[in-house]
PDB file of C-alpha atoms and ligand atoms in Angstrom:
ATOM      1  CA  MET A   1       3.950  22.922  82.895  1.00 97.00           C
ATOM      2  CA  LYS A   2       0.431  22.719  84.292  1.00 98.00           C
ATOM      3  CA  ILE A   3      -0.905  19.770  86.278  1.00 98.00           C
ATOM      4  CA  LEU A   4      -4.661  19.647  86.819  1.00 98.00           C
ATOM      5  CA  ILE A   5      -5.580  17.660  89.930  1.00 98.00           C
ATOM      6  CA  THR A   6      -9.198  16.672  90.484  1.00 99.00           C
ATOM      7  CA  ALA A   7     -10.843  15.144  93.549  1.00 99.00           C
ATOM      8  CA  PHE A   8     -14.399  14.204  94.456  1.00 98.00           C
ATOM      9  CA  GLU A   9     -16.751  15.553  97.087  1.00 98.00           C
ATOM     10  CA  PRO A  10     -17.696  13.070  99.879  1.00 98.00           C
ATOM     11  CA  PHE A  11     -20.152  10.320  98.906  1.00 98.00           C
ATOM     12  CA  GLY A  12     -21.757   7.164 100.255  1.00 96.00           C
ATOM     13  CA  GLY A  13     -22.588   8.720 103.627  1.00 95.00           C
ATOM     14  CA  GLU A  14     -18.984   9.689 104.443  1.00 96.00           C
ATOM     15  CA  LYS A  15     -18.352  13.126 105.982  1.00 97.00           C
ATOM     16  CA  VAL A  16     -15.064  13.594 104.159  1.00 98.00           C
ATOM     17  CA  ASN A  17     -13.371  12.358 101.034  1.00 98.00           C
ATOM     18  CA  PRO A  18      -9.670  11.728 101.730  1.00 98.00           C
ATOM     19  CA  ALA A  19      -8.865  12.477  98.086  1.00 98.00           C
ATOM     20  CA  LEU A  20     -10.401  15.944  98.399  1.00 98.00           C
ATOM     21  CA  GLU A  21      -8.683  16.603 101.736  1.00 98.00           C
ATOM     22  CA  ALA A  22      -5.358  15.560 100.205  1.00 98.00           C
ATOM     23  CA  MET A  23      -5.859  17.767  97.143  1.00 98.00           C
ATOM     24  CA  LYS A  24      -6.514  20.805  99.363  1.00 98.00           C
ATOM     25  CA  LEU A  25      -3.172  20.241 101.122  1.00 98.00           C
ATOM     26  CA  LEU A  26      -1.096  19.966  97.956  1.00 98.00           C
ATOM     27  CA  PRO A  27       1.224  22.904  97.275  1.00 98.00           C
ATOM     28  CA  ASP A  28       0.375  25.259  94.423  1.00 97.00           C
ATOM     29  CA  LYS A  29       3.726  24.507  92.778  1.00 97.00           C
ATOM     30  CA  ILE A  30       5.709  21.287  92.531  1.00 97.00           C
ATOM     31  CA  GLY A  31       9.102  21.951  90.970  1.00 94.00           C
ATOM     32  CA  GLU A  32       8.347  24.089  87.940  1.00 93.00           C
ATOM     33  CA  ALA A  33       4.815  22.735  87.594  1.00 97.00           C
ATOM     34  CA  GLN A  34       1.803  24.797  88.482  1.00 98.00           C
ATOM     35  CA  ILE A  35      -0.815  22.753  90.373  1.00 98.00           C
ATOM     36  CA  LEU A  36      -4.433  23.524  89.485  1.00 98.00           C
ATOM     37  CA  LYS A  37      -7.095  21.996  91.736  1.00 98.00           C
ATOM     38  CA  LEU A  38     -10.647  21.096  90.824  1.00 98.00           C
ATOM     39  CA  GLU A  39     -13.363  19.589  93.036  1.00 98.00           C
ATOM     40  CA  LEU A  40     -15.786  17.321  91.177  1.00 99.00           C
ATOM     41  CA  PRO A  41     -19.318  16.278  92.084  1.00 98.00           C
ATOM     42  CA  THR A  42     -19.643  12.550  92.771  1.00 98.00           C
ATOM     43  CA  VAL A  43     -22.246  12.415  90.030  1.00 98.00           C
ATOM     44  CA  PHE A  44     -22.209  10.490  86.752  1.00 98.00           C
ATOM     45  CA  LYS A  45     -22.025  12.720  83.628  1.00 98.00           C
ATOM     46  CA  LYS A  46     -21.768  16.041  85.554  1.00 98.00           C
ATOM     47  CA  SER A  47     -18.315  15.060  86.817  1.00 98.00           C
ATOM     48  CA  ILE A  48     -17.063  14.460  83.270  1.00 98.00           C
ATOM     49  CA  GLU A  49     -18.672  17.673  81.973  1.00 98.00           C
ATOM     50  CA  LYS A  50     -16.930  19.674  84.699  1.00 98.00           C
ATOM     51  CA  VAL A  51     -13.502  18.190  84.125  1.00 98.00           C
ATOM     52  CA  TRP A  52     -13.809  18.566  80.322  1.00 98.00           C
ATOM     53  CA  GLN A  53     -14.734  22.235  80.730  1.00 98.00           C
ATOM     54  CA  HIS A  54     -11.637  22.837  82.857  1.00 98.00           C
ATOM     55  CA  ILE A  55      -9.353  20.915  80.505  1.00 98.00           C
ATOM     56  CA  ASP A  56     -10.500  23.244  77.711  1.00 98.00           C
ATOM     57  CA  GLU A  57     -10.069  26.299  79.901  1.00 98.00           C
ATOM     58  CA  TYR A  58      -6.732  25.502  81.594  1.00 98.00           C
ATOM     59  CA  GLU A  59      -5.092  23.467  78.802  1.00 98.00           C
ATOM     60  CA  PRO A  60      -3.126  21.359  81.308  1.00 98.00           C
ATOM     61  CA  ASP A  61      -0.213  19.122  80.294  1.00 98.00           C
ATOM     62  CA  ILE A  62      -1.223  16.498  82.823  1.00 98.00           C
ATOM     63  CA  VAL A  63      -4.501  15.513  84.481  1.00 98.00           C
ATOM     64  CA  ILE A  64      -4.374  13.406  87.633  1.00 98.00           C
ATOM     65  CA  SER A  65      -7.711  12.524  89.202  1.00 99.00           C
ATOM     66  CA  LEU A  66      -7.956  11.372  92.800  1.00 99.00           C
ATOM     67  CA  GLY A  67     -10.660   9.313  94.491  1.00 98.00           C
ATOM     68  CA  GLN A  68     -11.394   7.366  97.648  1.00 98.00           C
ATOM     69  CA  ALA A  69     -11.196   3.589  97.479  1.00 98.00           C
ATOM     70  CA  GLY A  70     -12.527   2.667 100.915  1.00 96.00           C
ATOM     71  CA  GLY A  71     -11.108  -0.638 102.075  1.00 94.00           C
ATOM     72  CA  ARG A  72      -7.956  -0.526  99.990  1.00 97.00           C
ATOM     73  CA  ALA A  73      -4.817  -0.556 102.097  1.00 97.00           C
ATOM     74  CA  CYS A  74      -2.434   1.342  99.851  1.00 98.00           C
ATOM     75  CA  ILE A  75      -2.150   4.073  97.275  1.00 98.00           C
ATOM     76  CA  SER A  76      -3.425   2.527  94.027  1.00 98.00           C
ATOM     77  CA  ILE A  77      -2.204   3.901  90.747  1.00 98.00           C
ATOM     78  CA  GLU A  78      -4.848   2.864  88.245  1.00 99.00           C
ATOM     79  CA  ARG A  79      -3.802   1.265  84.969  1.00 99.00           C
ATOM     80  CA  VAL A  80      -7.066   1.205  83.039  1.00 99.00           C
ATOM     81  CA  ALA A  81     -10.556   2.721  82.730  1.00 99.00           C
ATOM     82  CA  ILE A  82     -13.374   0.655  81.201  1.00 99.00           C
ATOM     83  CA  ASN A  83     -16.420   1.748  79.206  1.00 99.00           C
ATOM     84  CA  ILE A  84     -19.088   0.850  81.728  1.00 98.00           C
ATOM     85  CA  ASP A  85     -21.137   2.454  84.478  1.00 99.00           C
ATOM     86  CA  ASP A  86     -22.521  -0.188  86.813  1.00 98.00           C
ATOM     87  CA  THR A  87     -23.491   0.420  90.407  1.00 98.00           C
ATOM     88  CA  THR A  88     -25.858  -0.561  93.173  1.00 98.00           C
ATOM     89  CA  MET A  89     -24.989   2.616  95.104  1.00 97.00           C
ATOM     90  CA  ALA A  90     -26.651   5.826  93.947  1.00 98.00           C
ATOM     91  CA  ASP A  91     -24.388   8.775  93.187  1.00 98.00           C
ATOM     92  CA  ASN A  92     -24.882  12.101  95.009  1.00 98.00           C
ATOM     93  CA  GLU A  93     -27.851  12.974  92.783  1.00 98.00           C
ATOM     94  CA  GLY A  94     -29.558   9.574  92.925  1.00 98.00           C
ATOM     95  CA  ASN A  95     -28.350   8.190  89.570  1.00 98.00           C
ATOM     96  CA  MET A  96     -27.793   4.434  89.583  1.00 98.00           C
ATOM     97  CA  PRO A  97     -26.763   3.269  86.108  1.00 98.00           C
ATOM     98  CA  VAL A  98     -26.560  -0.474  85.502  1.00 98.00           C
ATOM     99  CA  ASP A  99     -24.484  -1.970  82.666  1.00 98.00           C
ATOM    100  CA  GLN A 100     -24.441   1.344  80.741  1.00 98.00           C
ATOM    101  CA  PRO A 101     -21.612   2.184  78.341  1.00 98.00           C
ATOM    102  CA  ILE A 102     -20.113   5.574  79.233  1.00 98.00           C
ATOM    103  CA  PHE A 103     -19.697   6.560  75.567  1.00 98.00           C
ATOM    104  CA  LYS A 104     -21.202   4.360  72.837  1.00 98.00           C
ATOM    105  CA  ASP A 105     -18.491   5.433  70.386  1.00 98.00           C
ATOM    106  CA  GLY A 106     -15.625   4.906  72.846  1.00 98.00           C
ATOM    107  CA  GLU A 107     -13.155   2.029  73.071  1.00 98.00           C
ATOM    108  CA  ASN A 108     -13.891  -0.745  75.546  1.00 98.00           C
ATOM    109  CA  ALA A 109     -11.043   0.582  77.664  1.00 98.00           C
ATOM    110  CA  TYR A 110      -8.325   3.208  77.763  1.00 98.00           C
ATOM    111  CA  PHE A 111      -4.996   2.820  79.530  1.00 98.00           C
ATOM    112  CA  SER A 112      -3.543   5.549  81.700  1.00 98.00           C
ATOM    113  CA  ASN A 113      -0.627   7.152  79.859  1.00 98.00           C
ATOM    114  CA  LEU A 114       1.110   8.198  83.075  1.00 98.00           C
ATOM    115  CA  PRO A 115       4.397   6.501  84.058  1.00 98.00           C
ATOM    116  CA  ILE A 116       2.491   4.343  86.556  1.00 98.00           C
ATOM    117  CA  LYS A 117       5.350   2.000  87.470  1.00 98.00           C
ATOM    118  CA  ASN A 118       7.766   4.863  88.195  1.00 98.00           C
ATOM    119  CA  MET A 119       5.109   6.464  90.365  1.00 98.00           C
ATOM    120  CA  VAL A 120       4.621   3.285  92.402  1.00 98.00           C
ATOM    121  CA  GLU A 121       8.374   2.827  92.807  1.00 98.00           C
ATOM    122  CA  ASP A 122       9.009   6.395  93.983  1.00 98.00           C
ATOM    123  CA  ILE A 123       6.081   6.335  96.433  1.00 98.00           C
ATOM    124  CA  LYS A 124       7.341   3.055  97.880  1.00 98.00           C
ATOM    125  CA  LYS A 125      10.869   4.469  98.180  1.00 98.00           C
ATOM    126  CA  ALA A 126       9.400   7.105 100.496  1.00 98.00           C
ATOM    127  CA  GLY A 127       8.107   4.291 102.732  1.00 98.00           C
ATOM    128  CA  ILE A 128       4.461   4.543 101.675  1.00 98.00           C
ATOM    129  CA  PRO A 129       2.644   1.407 100.453  1.00 98.00           C
ATOM    130  CA  ALA A 130       1.557   1.681  96.817  1.00 98.00           C
ATOM    131  CA  ASN A 131       0.664  -0.608  93.954  1.00 98.00           C
ATOM    132  CA  ILE A 132      -0.729  -0.686  90.458  1.00 98.00           C
ATOM    133  CA  SER A 133      -4.431  -1.426  90.378  1.00 98.00           C
ATOM    134  CA  ASN A 134      -5.994  -3.088  87.356  1.00 98.00           C
ATOM    135  CA  THR A 135      -9.495  -1.886  88.126  1.00 98.00           C
ATOM    136  CA  ALA A 136     -10.806   1.555  88.969  1.00 98.00           C
ATOM    137  CA  GLY A 137     -14.234  -0.022  89.590  1.00 98.00           C
ATOM    138  CA  THR A 138     -17.419   0.805  87.695  1.00 98.00           C
ATOM    139  CA  TYR A 139     -18.589   3.793  89.738  1.00 98.00           C
ATOM    140  CA  VAL A 140     -17.883   7.523  89.336  1.00 98.00           C
ATOM    141  CA  CYS A 141     -14.073   7.281  89.582  1.00 98.00           C
ATOM    142  CA  ASN A 142     -13.763   4.898  86.647  1.00 98.00           C
ATOM    143  CA  HIS A 143     -16.331   7.105  84.875  1.00 99.00           C
ATOM    144  CA  VAL A 144     -14.144  10.228  85.191  1.00 99.00           C
ATOM    145  CA  MET A 145     -10.914   8.413  84.349  1.00 99.00           C
ATOM    146  CA  TYR A 146     -12.615   7.017  81.230  1.00 99.00           C
ATOM    147  CA  GLY A 147     -14.123  10.394  80.323  1.00 99.00           C
ATOM    148  CA  VAL A 148     -10.769  12.186  80.460  1.00 99.00           C
ATOM    149  CA  LEU A 149      -8.932   9.524  78.431  1.00 99.00           C
ATOM    150  CA  TYR A 150     -11.808   9.371  75.906  1.00 99.00           C
ATOM    151  CA  LYS A 151     -11.496  13.127  75.306  1.00 98.00           C
ATOM    152  CA  ILE A 152      -7.717  12.891  74.962  1.00 98.00           C
ATOM    153  CA  HIS A 153      -8.055  10.107  72.362  1.00 98.00           C
ATOM    154  CA  LYS A 154     -10.944  11.656  70.415  1.00 98.00           C
ATOM    155  CA  GLU A 155      -9.387  15.114  70.251  1.00 98.00           C
ATOM    156  CA  LYS A 156      -5.807  13.814  69.944  1.00 98.00           C
ATOM    157  CA  LEU A 157      -4.728  16.000  72.849  1.00 98.00           C
ATOM    158  CA  ASP A 158      -1.137  15.979  74.016  1.00 98.00           C
ATOM    159  CA  ILE A 159      -2.090  15.345  77.643  1.00 98.00           C
ATOM    160  CA  LYS A 160      -0.986  12.652  80.061  1.00 98.00           C
ATOM    161  CA  ALA A 161      -3.768  11.482  82.342  1.00 98.00           C
ATOM    162  CA  GLY A 162      -4.637   8.882  84.890  1.00 98.00           C
ATOM    163  CA  PHE A 163      -6.144   8.151  88.252  1.00 99.00           C
ATOM    164  CA  ILE A 164      -4.961   7.542  91.801  1.00 99.00           C
ATOM    165  CA  HIS A 165      -7.216   5.857  94.361  1.00 98.00           C
ATOM    166  CA  VAL A 166      -6.445   6.517  98.026  1.00 98.00           C
ATOM    167  CA  PRO A 167      -7.469   4.640 101.198  1.00 98.00           C
ATOM    168  CA  PHE A 168      -9.752   5.901 103.963  1.00 98.00           C
ATOM    169  CA  ILE A 169      -8.100   8.232 106.477  1.00 98.00           C
ATOM    170  CA  PRO A 170      -8.124   7.087 110.146  1.00 97.00           C
ATOM    171  CA  GLU A 171     -11.044   9.337 111.230  1.00 97.00           C
ATOM    172  CA  GLN A 172     -13.293   7.450 108.776  1.00 97.00           C
ATOM    173  CA  VAL A 173     -12.616   4.053 110.363  1.00 97.00           C
ATOM    174  CA  VAL A 174     -12.677   4.913 114.061  1.00 96.00           C
ATOM    175  CA  ASN A 175     -15.656   2.599 114.512  1.00 95.00           C
ATOM    176  CA  LYS A 176     -14.598   0.140 111.786  1.00 92.00           C
ATOM    177  CA  PRO A 177     -11.194  -0.947 113.053  1.00 82.00           C
ATOM    178  CA  GLU A 178     -11.063  -3.855 110.627  1.00 93.00           C
ATOM    179  CA  ARG A 179     -10.973  -1.429 107.657  1.00 95.00           C
ATOM    180  CA  ALA A 180      -7.647  -0.245 106.319  1.00 97.00           C
ATOM    181  CA  SER A 181      -6.651   3.399 106.481  1.00 98.00           C
ATOM    182  CA  MET A 182      -3.667   5.663 105.773  1.00 98.00           C
ATOM    183  CA  SER A 183      -2.718   8.994 107.344  1.00 98.00           C
ATOM    184  CA  LEU A 184      -3.698  12.071 105.372  1.00 98.00           C
ATOM    185  CA  GLU A 185      -0.075  13.187 105.620  1.00 98.00           C
ATOM    186  CA  ASN A 186       1.118  10.081 103.769  1.00 98.00           C
ATOM    187  CA  ILE A 187      -1.614  10.399 101.145  1.00 98.00           C
ATOM    188  CA  VAL A 188      -0.573  13.999 100.417  1.00 98.00           C
ATOM    189  CA  LYS A 189       3.075  12.968 100.278  1.00 98.00           C
ATOM    190  CA  ALA A 190       2.293  10.115  97.873  1.00 98.00           C
ATOM    191  CA  VAL A 191       0.337  12.347  95.491  1.00 98.00           C
ATOM    192  CA  GLU A 192       3.104  14.936  95.560  1.00 98.00           C
ATOM    193  CA  ILE A 193       5.681  12.252  94.751  1.00 98.00           C
ATOM    194  CA  ALA A 194       3.498  10.981  91.892  1.00 98.00           C
ATOM    195  CA  CYS A 195       3.433  14.532  90.482  1.00 98.00           C
ATOM    196  CA  ARG A 196       7.188  14.934  90.905  1.00 97.00           C
ATOM    197  CA  VAL A 197       7.784  11.926  88.638  1.00 97.00           C
ATOM    198  CA  LEU A 198       6.292  14.020  85.821  1.00 95.00           C
ATOM    199  CA  VAL A 199       8.067  17.277  86.489  1.00 94.00           C
ATOM    200  CA  PRO A 200      11.383  17.906  84.718  1.00 80.00           C
ATOM    201  CA  LYS A 201      14.267  17.911  87.206  1.00 72.00           C
TER     202      LYS A 201
HETATM  203  N1  LIG B   1     -14.477   7.370  94.923  1.00 62.20           N
HETATM  204  C1  LIG B   1     -15.548   6.768  94.155  1.00 62.20           C
HETATM  205  C2  LIG B   1     -16.250   7.927  93.496  1.00 62.20           C
HETATM  206  C3  LIG B   1     -15.782   9.137  94.189  1.00 62.20           C
HETATM  207  C4  LIG B   1     -14.604   8.718  94.974  1.00 62.20           C
HETATM  208  O1  LIG B   1     -13.840   9.461  95.599  1.00 62.20           O
HETATM  209  C5  LIG B   1     -15.097   5.658  93.224  1.00 62.20           C
HETATM  210  O2  LIG B   1     -14.099   4.976  93.527  1.00 62.20           O
HETATM  211  O3  LIG B   1     -15.726   5.443  92.179  1.00 62.20           O
END
């Protein structure tokens, strides 16, 4: 079994992206599953092109994308990606789409086909706060989640895919004490547990 994990480069003036830092610390094997890691540019379109290319090349069984959701207090397992790019914050190459469909011939939305409730339950059992989120936003994370699920539907691929948003890590909020954060150690543990849910025992 092959699990492709993706994570984004830092964006929005941050020096790090906790999702990327967590991905780097994941083991290369979880149970019998091989973990493949891919860094994505925080750029509309290019991010989808890069992940599509690697899906074709690696033929993973599972794709789990990770992103930072600054301000959120827990691990959020995303339920749904919607067919819209809409932002007031430029991506890392200056693109700022407003009210743009991601793919004109795509559905309005695609649901994650990961066992999202089992993932939340197992992460919580380990003492780490987690919930299901019903919005991945309308920025590059939603864009990639949508792009992966669109490809799976269009090409009828036998792949399970979804998205996990993670909070800031403490070093990002040293001067913003009112913002939530979670230790990198717990983020890594949560992602590993989410992967374990998918790996045959
Ligand atoms: N988070 C952003 C894009 C990249 C990332 O890590 C988002 O939530 O859209």
